[in-house]
Amino acid sequence: TGLVIDGSLASTQRGVEISSGSPVESVTLNNCEITGVSQYAVYSAANQGVSIYLNDIDITGDFSYSAILHNNAGKSSESEFKMTNSRIDCTSLTPINDYLLWNGAASTTKLFDYDVTYDNNDIAISIGATTALFDVIRAREANSYTFTNNTCAVSSTTIDKTVELLKPAGLSGYRISNVEIERNLVAFGCGTGFALVVGGDADGLAYTDKGTISDNVVVGDYFATRTPHGQTCGRSEAGDEYLIKDGISTDIYVGFLMSMGYSQSTNIIKDCLAVDCYGSSYYAKGNTDALIQNNRAVVTTKNIQRN
């Protein structure tokens, strides 16, 4: 509690590290500041499940690798990652890792629950040129993801690679049971890519049982040659339930995307508002069976592609 870790004083790569042989079961940081480290502010390579709790933490700096790495590879016990009331103000101008915030596990079967929560955080990230897909928060292989009440500002100097803010995706033998993305304010100033996603895409399933994007506002960076998407209900299969409701998307290429929906009863976008979306306010893509209901679209004087 109350630690200040300044890695620039000694060219430190990692602020807090849980090593592969560490016997600890949980680490909690309260009211701490981590700055000037080059790779990871918080790093866990423990073989067993380790819970990490970050409360009222400031993380700043230029990270060539992830700011937070929690691989939880062993999965020998139940664990969770929770970040609350914290601030992240980072750049990654020459990223080596594709992910600035990374959570996941190496197991391919769900032996123990691993739950992830981001609540009431301020996240500001500037991303440099990337050579491949870049996820701001990599969300894979957990039991559940909760992303609520956060303020996120994500910008990228590249306009030809995909940047995704939050796209939970499980594995075929390790499905995510529940995703809740609610009451977030997102400024998404990126090139091609997706801000908030439940479900998969045209290339693959998300292996997620249930996902809800509710009461979020996504503000894009209005520019004709960019194709950022605001809120997406992605590819599903029988039994999956995905819903986007009560959301607002503005100044972005596609406000709300429905991609490869399996069923009208389980892939739904409703009660949303799209404002000045350059490419399309609401877009049903691919071989999709879905419900887009009771939504509104507003177009002002901007030079958009489609009314």
PDB file of C-alpha atoms in Angstrom:
ATOM      1  CA  THR A   1       0.000   0.000   0.000  1.00  0.00           C
ATOM      2  CA  GLY A   2       1.258   3.482  -0.936  1.00  0.00           C
ATOM      3  CA  LEU A   3       4.284   2.302  -2.957  1.00  0.00           C
ATOM      4  CA  VAL A   4       5.874   4.446  -5.663  1.00  0.00           C
ATOM      5  CA  ILE A   5       7.850   2.387  -8.176  1.00  0.00           C
ATOM      6  CA  ASP A   6       9.884   4.455 -10.639  1.00  0.00           C
ATOM      7  CA  GLY A   7      11.638   2.140 -13.044  1.00  0.00           C
ATOM      8  CA  SER A   8      13.429   4.966 -14.874  1.00  0.00           C
ATOM      9  CA  LEU A   9      15.850   5.311 -11.963  1.00  0.00           C
ATOM     10  CA  ALA A  10      17.394   1.923 -12.701  1.00  0.00           C
ATOM     11  CA  SER A  11      16.170   1.004 -16.208  1.00  0.00           C
ATOM     12  CA  THR A  12      13.744  -1.436 -14.631  1.00  0.00           C
ATOM     13  CA  GLN A  13      11.693  -3.612 -16.970  1.00  0.00           C
ATOM     14  CA  ARG A  14       9.081  -4.861 -14.487  1.00  0.00           C
ATOM     15  CA  GLY A  15       7.393  -3.075 -11.621  1.00  0.00           C
ATOM     16  CA  VAL A  16       5.806  -5.941  -9.695  1.00  0.00           C
ATOM     17  CA  GLU A  17       6.554  -9.535 -10.689  1.00  0.00           C
ATOM     18  CA  ILE A  18       5.131 -12.860  -9.531  1.00  0.00           C
ATOM     19  CA  SER A  19       7.663 -15.380 -10.791  1.00  0.00           C
ATOM     20  CA  SER A  20       6.936 -18.832 -12.177  1.00  0.00           C
ATOM     21  CA  GLY A  21       8.063 -20.549  -8.980  1.00  0.00           C
ATOM     22  CA  SER A  22       6.294 -18.228  -6.580  1.00  0.00           C
ATOM     23  CA  PRO A  23       3.976 -19.935  -4.064  1.00  0.00           C
ATOM     24  CA  VAL A  24       1.720 -16.875  -3.554  1.00  0.00           C
ATOM     25  CA  GLU A  25      -2.005 -17.185  -4.197  1.00  0.00           C
ATOM     26  CA  SER A  26      -2.890 -13.491  -4.443  1.00  0.00           C
ATOM     27  CA  VAL A  27      -1.298 -10.039  -4.701  1.00  0.00           C
ATOM     28  CA  THR A  28      -3.070  -6.804  -3.776  1.00  0.00           C
ATOM     29  CA  LEU A  29      -1.817  -3.293  -4.555  1.00  0.00           C
ATOM     30  CA  ASN A  30      -3.589  -0.298  -2.992  1.00  0.00           C
ATOM     31  CA  ASN A  31      -2.935   3.376  -3.697  1.00  0.00           C
ATOM     32  CA  CYS A  32       0.308   2.750  -5.601  1.00  0.00           C
ATOM     33  CA  GLU A  33       2.095   4.401  -8.520  1.00  0.00           C
ATOM     34  CA  ILE A  34       4.123   2.530 -11.143  1.00  0.00           C
ATOM     35  CA  THR A  35       5.986   4.534 -13.784  1.00  0.00           C
ATOM     36  CA  GLY A  36       9.058   4.386 -15.974  1.00  0.00           C
ATOM     37  CA  VAL A  37       9.196   0.609 -16.443  1.00  0.00           C
ATOM     38  CA  SER A  38       9.712  -0.543 -20.012  1.00  0.00           C
ATOM     39  CA  GLN A  39       7.821  -3.840 -20.190  1.00  0.00           C
ATOM     40  CA  TYR A  40       5.338  -4.654 -17.459  1.00  0.00           C
ATOM     41  CA  ALA A  41       3.945  -2.618 -14.586  1.00  0.00           C
ATOM     42  CA  VAL A  42       2.456  -5.821 -13.156  1.00  0.00           C
ATOM     43  CA  TYR A  43       3.673  -9.202 -14.371  1.00  0.00           C
ATOM     44  CA  SER A  44       2.569 -12.699 -13.371  1.00  0.00           C
ATOM     45  CA  ALA A  45       4.201 -15.835 -14.732  1.00  0.00           C
ATOM     46  CA  ALA A  46       3.151 -18.065 -11.850  1.00  0.00           C
ATOM     47  CA  ASN A  47       2.411 -21.679 -12.683  1.00  0.00           C
ATOM     48  CA  GLN A  48      -0.578 -21.830 -10.379  1.00  0.00           C
ATOM     49  CA  GLY A  49      -3.664 -19.606 -10.372  1.00  0.00           C
ATOM     50  CA  VAL A  50      -2.800 -16.236  -8.790  1.00  0.00           C
ATOM     51  CA  SER A  51      -5.381 -13.567  -8.020  1.00  0.00           C
ATOM     52  CA  ILE A  52      -4.341  -9.959  -8.664  1.00  0.00           C
ATOM     53  CA  TYR A  53      -6.197  -6.993  -7.167  1.00  0.00           C
ATOM     54  CA  LEU A  54      -5.288  -3.445  -8.261  1.00  0.00           C
ATOM     55  CA  ASN A  55      -7.098  -0.695  -6.368  1.00  0.00           C
ATOM     56  CA  ASP A  56      -6.453   3.026  -6.857  1.00  0.00           C
ATOM     57  CA  ILE A  57      -3.322   2.438  -8.958  1.00  0.00           C
ATOM     58  CA  ASP A  58      -1.584   4.888 -11.327  1.00  0.00           C
ATOM     59  CA  ILE A  59       0.290   3.305 -14.260  1.00  0.00           C
ATOM     60  CA  THR A  60       2.129   5.624 -16.653  1.00  0.00           C
ATOM     61  CA  GLY A  61       4.878   5.276 -19.248  1.00  0.00           C
ATOM     62  CA  ASP A  62       5.868   4.023 -22.683  1.00  0.00           C
ATOM     63  CA  PHE A  63       5.555   0.238 -22.825  1.00  0.00           C
ATOM     64  CA  SER A  64       7.152  -1.746 -25.592  1.00  0.00           C
ATOM     65  CA  TYR A  65       5.594  -4.845 -24.024  1.00  0.00           C
ATOM     66  CA  SER A  66       2.287  -5.125 -22.158  1.00  0.00           C
ATOM     67  CA  ALA A  67       1.544  -2.865 -19.237  1.00  0.00           C
ATOM     68  CA  ILE A  68      -0.055  -5.797 -17.414  1.00  0.00           C
ATOM     69  CA  LEU A  69       0.666  -9.448 -18.165  1.00  0.00           C
ATOM     70  CA  HIS A  70      -1.221 -12.141 -16.284  1.00  0.00           C
ATOM     71  CA  ASN A  71      -0.997 -15.495 -18.015  1.00  0.00           C
ATOM     72  CA  ASN A  72      -2.166 -17.723 -15.144  1.00  0.00           C
ATOM     73  CA  ALA A  73      -0.742 -20.634 -17.080  1.00  0.00           C
ATOM     74  CA  GLY A  74      -1.023 -23.465 -14.571  1.00  0.00           C
ATOM     75  CA  LYS A  75      -4.699 -23.089 -13.692  1.00  0.00           C
ATOM     76  CA  SER A  76      -4.227 -25.238 -10.623  1.00  0.00           C
ATOM     77  CA  SER A  77      -6.662 -23.174  -8.544  1.00  0.00           C
ATOM     78  CA  GLU A  78      -9.486 -20.667  -8.903  1.00  0.00           C
ATOM     79  CA  SER A  79      -8.366 -17.061  -9.264  1.00  0.00           C
ATOM     80  CA  GLU A  80      -9.375 -13.631 -10.497  1.00  0.00           C
ATOM     81  CA  PHE A  81      -8.027 -10.358 -11.811  1.00  0.00           C
ATOM     82  CA  LYS A  82      -9.698  -7.164 -10.631  1.00  0.00           C
ATOM     83  CA  MET A  83      -8.731  -3.545 -11.355  1.00  0.00           C
ATOM     84  CA  THR A  84     -10.843  -0.808  -9.730  1.00  0.00           C
ATOM     85  CA  ASN A  85     -10.650   2.977  -9.333  1.00  0.00           C
ATOM     86  CA  SER A  86      -7.318   3.086 -11.160  1.00  0.00           C
ATOM     87  CA  ARG A  87      -5.707   5.187 -13.894  1.00  0.00           C
ATOM     88  CA  ILE A  88      -3.681   4.038 -16.872  1.00  0.00           C
ATOM     89  CA  ASP A  89      -2.028   6.685 -19.048  1.00  0.00           C
ATOM     90  CA  CYS A  90       0.338   4.917 -21.420  1.00  0.00           C
ATOM     91  CA  THR A  91       1.899   5.007 -24.838  1.00  0.00           C
ATOM     92  CA  SER A  92       3.100   2.076 -26.883  1.00  0.00           C
ATOM     93  CA  LEU A  93       4.689   3.751 -29.881  1.00  0.00           C
ATOM     94  CA  THR A  94       6.791   0.751 -30.948  1.00  0.00           C
ATOM     95  CA  PRO A  95       4.833  -2.185 -29.510  1.00  0.00           C
ATOM     96  CA  ILE A  96       6.546  -5.556 -29.436  1.00  0.00           C
ATOM     97  CA  ASN A  97       3.624  -7.345 -27.858  1.00  0.00           C
ATOM     98  CA  ASP A  98       0.293  -6.977 -29.602  1.00  0.00           C
ATOM     99  CA  TYR A  99      -1.455  -6.382 -26.289  1.00  0.00           C
ATOM    100  CA  LEU A 100      -1.133  -3.510 -23.880  1.00  0.00           C
ATOM    101  CA  LEU A 101      -3.396  -5.028 -21.235  1.00  0.00           C
ATOM    102  CA  TRP A 102      -3.358  -8.801 -21.352  1.00  0.00           C
ATOM    103  CA  ASN A 103      -5.247 -11.420 -19.406  1.00  0.00           C
ATOM    104  CA  GLY A 104      -5.512 -15.077 -20.187  1.00  0.00           C
ATOM    105  CA  ALA A 105      -4.480 -18.626 -19.506  1.00  0.00           C
ATOM    106  CA  ALA A 106      -2.667 -21.354 -21.362  1.00  0.00           C
ATOM    107  CA  SER A 107      -5.111 -24.134 -20.533  1.00  0.00           C
ATOM    108  CA  THR A 108      -7.421 -25.457 -23.234  1.00  0.00           C
ATOM    109  CA  THR A 109      -9.978 -26.921 -20.846  1.00  0.00           C
ATOM    110  CA  LYS A 110     -11.794 -25.169 -18.022  1.00  0.00           C
ATOM    111  CA  LEU A 111     -10.421 -26.766 -14.880  1.00  0.00           C
ATOM    112  CA  PHE A 112     -10.783 -23.777 -12.559  1.00  0.00           C
ATOM    113  CA  ASP A 113     -12.659 -20.504 -12.791  1.00  0.00           C
ATOM    114  CA  TYR A 114     -10.766 -17.359 -13.701  1.00  0.00           C
ATOM    115  CA  ASP A 115     -12.800 -14.144 -13.510  1.00  0.00           C
ATOM    116  CA  VAL A 116     -11.773 -10.700 -14.784  1.00  0.00           C
ATOM    117  CA  THR A 117     -13.205  -7.346 -13.641  1.00  0.00           C
ATOM    118  CA  TYR A 118     -12.422  -3.775 -14.724  1.00  0.00           C
ATOM    119  CA  ASP A 119     -14.601  -1.262 -12.865  1.00  0.00           C
ATOM    120  CA  ASN A 120     -14.459   2.521 -12.588  1.00  0.00           C
ATOM    121  CA  ASN A 121     -11.046   3.031 -14.211  1.00  0.00           C
ATOM    122  CA  ASP A 122      -9.674   5.820 -16.419  1.00  0.00           C
ATOM    123  CA  ILE A 123      -7.708   4.335 -19.321  1.00  0.00           C
ATOM    124  CA  ALA A 124      -5.843   6.471 -21.871  1.00  0.00           C
ATOM    125  CA  ILE A 125      -3.632   4.742 -24.433  1.00  0.00           C
ATOM    126  CA  SER A 126      -1.798   6.015 -27.494  1.00  0.00           C
ATOM    127  CA  ILE A 127      -0.673   3.274 -29.866  1.00  0.00           C
ATOM    128  CA  GLY A 128       1.998   3.659 -32.503  1.00  0.00           C
ATOM    129  CA  ALA A 129       2.277   1.865 -35.820  1.00  0.00           C
ATOM    130  CA  THR A 130       1.455  -1.821 -35.499  1.00  0.00           C
ATOM    131  CA  THR A 131       2.250  -4.600 -37.928  1.00  0.00           C
ATOM    132  CA  ALA A 132      -0.698  -6.798 -36.948  1.00  0.00           C
ATOM    133  CA  LEU A 133      -3.891  -6.941 -34.923  1.00  0.00           C
ATOM    134  CA  PHE A 134      -3.561  -5.023 -31.647  1.00  0.00           C
ATOM    135  CA  ASP A 135      -5.859  -5.676 -28.680  1.00  0.00           C
ATOM    136  CA  VAL A 136      -5.945  -3.077 -25.928  1.00  0.00           C
ATOM    137  CA  ILE A 137      -7.485  -5.537 -23.485  1.00  0.00           C
ATOM    138  CA  ARG A 138      -6.948  -9.115 -24.541  1.00  0.00           C
ATOM    139  CA  ALA A 139      -9.777 -11.100 -23.053  1.00  0.00           C
ATOM    140  CA  ARG A 140      -9.443 -14.858 -23.500  1.00  0.00           C
ATOM    141  CA  GLU A 141      -9.852 -18.099 -21.671  1.00  0.00           C
ATOM    142  CA  ALA A 142     -11.587 -16.878 -18.524  1.00  0.00           C
ATOM    143  CA  ASN A 143     -14.852 -17.852 -16.908  1.00  0.00           C
ATOM    144  CA  SER A 144     -16.283 -14.314 -16.991  1.00  0.00           C
ATOM    145  CA  TYR A 145     -15.449 -10.733 -17.947  1.00  0.00           C
ATOM    146  CA  THR A 146     -16.973  -7.625 -16.387  1.00  0.00           C
ATOM    147  CA  PHE A 147     -16.103  -4.229 -17.887  1.00  0.00           C
ATOM    148  CA  THR A 148     -18.182  -1.508 -16.222  1.00  0.00           C
ATOM    149  CA  ASN A 149     -18.126   2.238 -15.491  1.00  0.00           C
ATOM    150  CA  ASN A 150     -14.794   2.833 -17.225  1.00  0.00           C
ATOM    151  CA  THR A 151     -13.638   5.830 -19.240  1.00  0.00           C
ATOM    152  CA  CYS A 152     -11.384   4.803 -22.139  1.00  0.00           C
ATOM    153  CA  ALA A 153      -9.529   6.960 -24.663  1.00  0.00           C
ATOM    154  CA  VAL A 154      -7.707   4.904 -27.304  1.00  0.00           C
ATOM    155  CA  SER A 155      -5.884   6.441 -30.256  1.00  0.00           C
ATOM    156  CA  SER A 156      -3.548   5.067 -32.895  1.00  0.00           C
ATOM    157  CA  THR A 157      -1.209   6.698 -35.384  1.00  0.00           C
ATOM    158  CA  THR A 158      -1.773   3.830 -37.798  1.00  0.00           C
ATOM    159  CA  ILE A 159      -4.899   3.673 -39.935  1.00  0.00           C
ATOM    160  CA  ASP A 160      -4.358   0.408 -41.817  1.00  0.00           C
ATOM    161  CA  LYS A 161      -4.211  -2.182 -39.026  1.00  0.00           C
ATOM    162  CA  THR A 162      -6.935  -3.411 -36.724  1.00  0.00           C
ATOM    163  CA  VAL A 163      -7.145  -2.137 -33.150  1.00  0.00           C
ATOM    164  CA  GLU A 164      -9.675  -3.685 -30.774  1.00  0.00           C
ATOM    165  CA  LEU A 165     -10.460  -2.309 -27.342  1.00  0.00           C
ATOM    166  CA  LEU A 166     -12.278  -5.264 -25.790  1.00  0.00           C
ATOM    167  CA  LYS A 167     -13.217  -8.493 -27.555  1.00  0.00           C
ATOM    168  CA  PRO A 168     -13.633 -11.478 -25.213  1.00  0.00           C
ATOM    169  CA  ALA A 169     -13.101 -14.827 -26.915  1.00  0.00           C
ATOM    170  CA  GLY A 170     -12.855 -18.286 -25.388  1.00  0.00           C
ATOM    171  CA  LEU A 171     -11.655 -21.577 -26.815  1.00  0.00           C
ATOM    172  CA  SER A 172     -13.741 -24.484 -28.095  1.00  0.00           C
ATOM    173  CA  GLY A 173     -13.017 -26.500 -24.959  1.00  0.00           C
ATOM    174  CA  TYR A 174     -12.848 -23.476 -22.659  1.00  0.00           C
ATOM    175  CA  ARG A 175     -15.912 -21.310 -23.159  1.00  0.00           C
ATOM    176  CA  ILE A 176     -16.544 -17.973 -21.443  1.00  0.00           C
ATOM    177  CA  SER A 177     -19.718 -18.208 -19.404  1.00  0.00           C
ATOM    178  CA  ASN A 178     -20.622 -14.507 -19.246  1.00  0.00           C
ATOM    179  CA  VAL A 179     -19.486 -11.086 -20.526  1.00  0.00           C
ATOM    180  CA  GLU A 180     -20.890  -7.804 -19.181  1.00  0.00           C
ATOM    181  CA  ILE A 181     -19.828  -4.536 -20.850  1.00  0.00           C
ATOM    182  CA  GLU A 182     -21.914  -1.788 -19.274  1.00  0.00           C
ATOM    183  CA  ARG A 183     -21.922   1.986 -18.679  1.00  0.00           C
ATOM    184  CA  ASN A 184     -18.578   2.779 -20.297  1.00  0.00           C
ATOM    185  CA  LEU A 185     -17.547   5.944 -22.138  1.00  0.00           C
ATOM    186  CA  VAL A 186     -15.152   5.152 -24.988  1.00  0.00           C
ATOM    187  CA  ALA A 187     -13.250   7.528 -27.276  1.00  0.00           C
ATOM    188  CA  PHE A 188     -12.060   5.303 -30.105  1.00  0.00           C
ATOM    189  CA  GLY A 189      -9.703   7.243 -32.368  1.00  0.00           C
ATOM    190  CA  CYS A 190      -8.259   4.351 -34.331  1.00  0.00           C
ATOM    191  CA  GLY A 191      -8.033   3.140 -37.898  1.00  0.00           C
ATOM    192  CA  THR A 192      -9.819  -0.073 -38.762  1.00  0.00           C
ATOM    193  CA  GLY A 193     -11.018  -2.071 -35.796  1.00  0.00           C
ATOM    194  CA  PHE A 194     -13.644  -2.622 -33.124  1.00  0.00           C
ATOM    195  CA  ALA A 195     -14.285  -0.863 -29.815  1.00  0.00           C
ATOM    196  CA  LEU A 196     -16.679  -3.107 -27.876  1.00  0.00           C
ATOM    197  CA  VAL A 197     -17.504  -6.646 -28.990  1.00  0.00           C
ATOM    198  CA  VAL A 198     -19.471  -9.642 -27.769  1.00  0.00           C
ATOM    199  CA  GLY A 199     -19.261 -12.764 -29.887  1.00  0.00           C
ATOM    200  CA  GLY A 200     -16.921 -13.685 -32.710  1.00  0.00           C
ATOM    201  CA  ASP A 201     -16.387 -12.456 -36.250  1.00  0.00           C
ATOM    202  CA  ALA A 202     -16.591 -13.727 -39.803  1.00  0.00           C
ATOM    203  CA  ASP A 203     -13.427 -15.775 -39.289  1.00  0.00           C
ATOM    204  CA  GLY A 204     -14.350 -17.617 -36.116  1.00  0.00           C
ATOM    205  CA  LEU A 205     -16.587 -18.134 -33.119  1.00  0.00           C
ATOM    206  CA  ALA A 206     -16.028 -16.447 -29.750  1.00  0.00           C
ATOM    207  CA  TYR A 207     -17.017 -19.502 -27.705  1.00  0.00           C
ATOM    208  CA  THR A 208     -18.936 -17.283 -25.308  1.00  0.00           C
ATOM    209  CA  ASP A 209     -22.203 -18.452 -23.772  1.00  0.00           C
ATOM    210  CA  LYS A 210     -23.713 -15.058 -22.933  1.00  0.00           C
ATOM    211  CA  GLY A 211     -22.656 -11.470 -23.618  1.00  0.00           C
ATOM    212  CA  THR A 212     -24.291  -8.071 -23.050  1.00  0.00           C
ATOM    213  CA  ILE A 213     -23.195  -4.593 -24.177  1.00  0.00           C
ATOM    214  CA  SER A 214     -25.504  -2.157 -22.393  1.00  0.00           C
ATOM    215  CA  ASP A 215     -25.699   1.609 -21.911  1.00  0.00           C
ATOM    216  CA  ASN A 216     -22.295   2.429 -23.466  1.00  0.00           C
ATOM    217  CA  VAL A 217     -21.251   5.505 -25.439  1.00  0.00           C
ATOM    218  CA  VAL A 218     -18.616   5.155 -28.178  1.00  0.00           C
ATOM    219  CA  VAL A 219     -17.267   8.304 -29.829  1.00  0.00           C
ATOM    220  CA  GLY A 220     -15.183   7.734 -32.942  1.00  0.00           C
ATOM    221  CA  ASP A 221     -12.701   9.779 -34.922  1.00  0.00           C
ATOM    222  CA  TYR A 222     -14.593  10.994 -37.976  1.00  0.00           C
ATOM    223  CA  PHE A 223     -12.357  10.491 -41.012  1.00  0.00           C
ATOM    224  CA  ALA A 224     -13.391   9.169 -44.420  1.00  0.00           C
ATOM    225  CA  THR A 225     -10.665   6.559 -44.933  1.00  0.00           C
ATOM    226  CA  ARG A 226     -10.931   4.949 -41.502  1.00  0.00           C
ATOM    227  CA  THR A 227     -13.269   2.078 -40.717  1.00  0.00           C
ATOM    228  CA  PRO A 228     -13.618   1.798 -36.917  1.00  0.00           C
ATOM    229  CA  HIS A 229     -16.702   0.019 -35.562  1.00  0.00           C
ATOM    230  CA  GLY A 230     -18.416   1.119 -32.373  1.00  0.00           C
ATOM    231  CA  GLN A 231     -20.409  -1.741 -30.850  1.00  0.00           C
ATOM    232  CA  THR A 232     -20.531  -5.230 -32.347  1.00  0.00           C
ATOM    233  CA  CYS A 233     -22.658  -8.306 -31.755  1.00  0.00           C
ATOM    234  CA  GLY A 234     -20.568 -10.982 -33.431  1.00  0.00           C
ATOM    235  CA  ARG A 235     -20.723 -14.514 -34.711  1.00  0.00           C
ATOM    236  CA  SER A 236     -22.559 -17.045 -32.583  1.00  0.00           C
ATOM    237  CA  GLU A 237     -23.770 -20.617 -32.533  1.00  0.00           C
ATOM    238  CA  ALA A 238     -26.720 -22.490 -31.040  1.00  0.00           C
ATOM    239  CA  GLY A 239     -27.146 -21.704 -27.358  1.00  0.00           C
ATOM    240  CA  ASP A 240     -25.198 -18.412 -27.365  1.00  0.00           C
ATOM    241  CA  GLU A 241     -27.035 -15.249 -26.272  1.00  0.00           C
ATOM    242  CA  TYR A 242     -25.670 -11.848 -27.356  1.00  0.00           C
ATOM    243  CA  LEU A 243     -27.371  -8.494 -26.790  1.00  0.00           C
ATOM    244  CA  ILE A 244     -26.540  -4.832 -27.429  1.00  0.00           C
ATOM    245  CA  LYS A 245     -28.999  -2.320 -25.976  1.00  0.00           C
ATOM    246  CA  ASP A 246     -29.385   1.332 -24.934  1.00  0.00           C
ATOM    247  CA  GLY A 247     -26.081   2.315 -26.562  1.00  0.00           C
ATOM    248  CA  ILE A 248     -24.880   5.401 -28.453  1.00  0.00           C
ATOM    249  CA  SER A 249     -22.284   5.417 -31.248  1.00  0.00           C
ATOM    250  CA  THR A 250     -21.256   8.647 -32.954  1.00  0.00           C
ATOM    251  CA  ASP A 251     -18.690   9.885 -35.506  1.00  0.00           C
ATOM    252  CA  ILE A 252     -17.557   6.396 -36.385  1.00  0.00           C
ATOM    253  CA  TYR A 253     -17.587   4.228 -39.513  1.00  0.00           C
ATOM    254  CA  VAL A 254     -20.168   1.643 -38.404  1.00  0.00           C
ATOM    255  CA  GLY A 255     -22.206   2.478 -35.331  1.00  0.00           C
ATOM    256  CA  PHE A 256     -23.584  -0.986 -34.609  1.00  0.00           C
ATOM    257  CA  LEU A 257     -22.562  -4.183 -36.373  1.00  0.00           C
ATOM    258  CA  MET A 258     -24.404  -7.492 -36.376  1.00  0.00           C
ATOM    259  CA  SER A 259     -22.074 -10.131 -37.821  1.00  0.00           C
ATOM    260  CA  MET A 260     -22.907 -13.767 -38.524  1.00  0.00           C
ATOM    261  CA  GLY A 261     -25.803 -13.960 -36.051  1.00  0.00           C
ATOM    262  CA  TYR A 262     -27.201 -17.432 -35.423  1.00  0.00           C
ATOM    263  CA  SER A 263     -30.762 -16.597 -34.405  1.00  0.00           C
ATOM    264  CA  GLN A 264     -33.148 -13.646 -34.137  1.00  0.00           C
ATOM    265  CA  SER A 265     -33.977 -14.659 -30.592  1.00  0.00           C
ATOM    266  CA  THR A 266     -30.366 -14.676 -29.403  1.00  0.00           C
ATOM    267  CA  ASN A 267     -28.564 -11.977 -31.463  1.00  0.00           C
ATOM    268  CA  ILE A 268     -30.215  -8.641 -30.767  1.00  0.00           C
ATOM    269  CA  ILE A 269     -29.462  -4.918 -31.127  1.00  0.00           C
ATOM    270  CA  LYS A 270     -32.239  -2.758 -29.690  1.00  0.00           C
ATOM    271  CA  ASP A 271     -33.040   0.703 -28.316  1.00  0.00           C
ATOM    272  CA  CYS A 272     -29.778   2.242 -29.569  1.00  0.00           C
ATOM    273  CA  LEU A 273     -28.842   5.575 -31.180  1.00  0.00           C
ATOM    274  CA  ALA A 274     -26.378   6.100 -34.044  1.00  0.00           C
ATOM    275  CA  VAL A 275     -25.279   9.640 -34.901  1.00  0.00           C
ATOM    276  CA  ASP A 276     -23.295  10.626 -38.011  1.00  0.00           C
ATOM    277  CA  CYS A 277     -21.815   7.204 -38.696  1.00  0.00           C
ATOM    278  CA  TYR A 278     -19.832   7.490 -41.916  1.00  0.00           C
ATOM    279  CA  GLY A 279     -20.278   4.017 -43.368  1.00  0.00           C
ATOM    280  CA  SER A 280     -23.504   2.755 -41.819  1.00  0.00           C
ATOM    281  CA  SER A 281     -25.531   3.329 -38.678  1.00  0.00           C
ATOM    282  CA  TYR A 282     -26.632  -0.318 -38.393  1.00  0.00           C
ATOM    283  CA  TYR A 283     -25.036  -3.039 -40.486  1.00  0.00           C
ATOM    284  CA  ALA A 284     -25.988  -6.720 -40.732  1.00  0.00           C
ATOM    285  CA  LYS A 285     -22.990  -8.536 -42.178  1.00  0.00           C
ATOM    286  CA  GLY A 286     -22.594 -11.948 -43.730  1.00  0.00           C
ATOM    287  CA  ASN A 287     -24.907 -14.929 -43.365  1.00  0.00           C
ATOM    288  CA  THR A 288     -26.723 -13.485 -40.392  1.00  0.00           C
ATOM    289  CA  ASP A 289     -30.032 -14.183 -38.663  1.00  0.00           C
ATOM    290  CA  ALA A 290     -30.558 -11.477 -36.070  1.00  0.00           C
ATOM    291  CA  LEU A 291     -32.902  -8.817 -34.730  1.00  0.00           C
ATOM    292  CA  ILE A 292     -32.240  -5.072 -35.063  1.00  0.00           C
ATOM    293  CA  GLN A 293     -35.211  -3.466 -33.353  1.00  0.00           C
ATOM    294  CA  ASN A 294     -36.450  -0.066 -32.151  1.00  0.00           C
ATOM    295  CA  ASN A 295     -33.230   1.821 -32.909  1.00  0.00           C
ATOM    296  CA  ARG A 296     -32.657   5.366 -34.179  1.00  0.00           C
ATOM    297  CA  ALA A 297     -30.204   6.910 -36.608  1.00  0.00           C
ATOM    298  CA  VAL A 298     -29.472  10.622 -36.930  1.00  0.00           C
ATOM    299  CA  VAL A 299     -27.563  12.164 -39.830  1.00  0.00           C
ATOM    300  CA  THR A 300     -26.619  15.845 -39.859  1.00  0.00           C
ATOM    301  CA  THR A 301     -24.718  17.723 -42.569  1.00  0.00           C
ATOM    302  CA  LYS A 302     -21.600  15.580 -42.566  1.00  0.00           C
ATOM    303  CA  ASN A 303     -20.488  13.905 -45.794  1.00  0.00           C
ATOM    304  CA  ILE A 304     -21.310  10.296 -44.989  1.00  0.00           C
ATOM    305  CA  GLN A 305     -21.422   7.334 -47.362  1.00  0.00           C
ATOM    306  CA  ARG A 306     -24.874   6.002 -46.541  1.00  0.00           C
ATOM    307  CA  ASN A 307     -27.963   7.655 -45.116  1.00  0.00           C
TER     308      ASN A 307
END
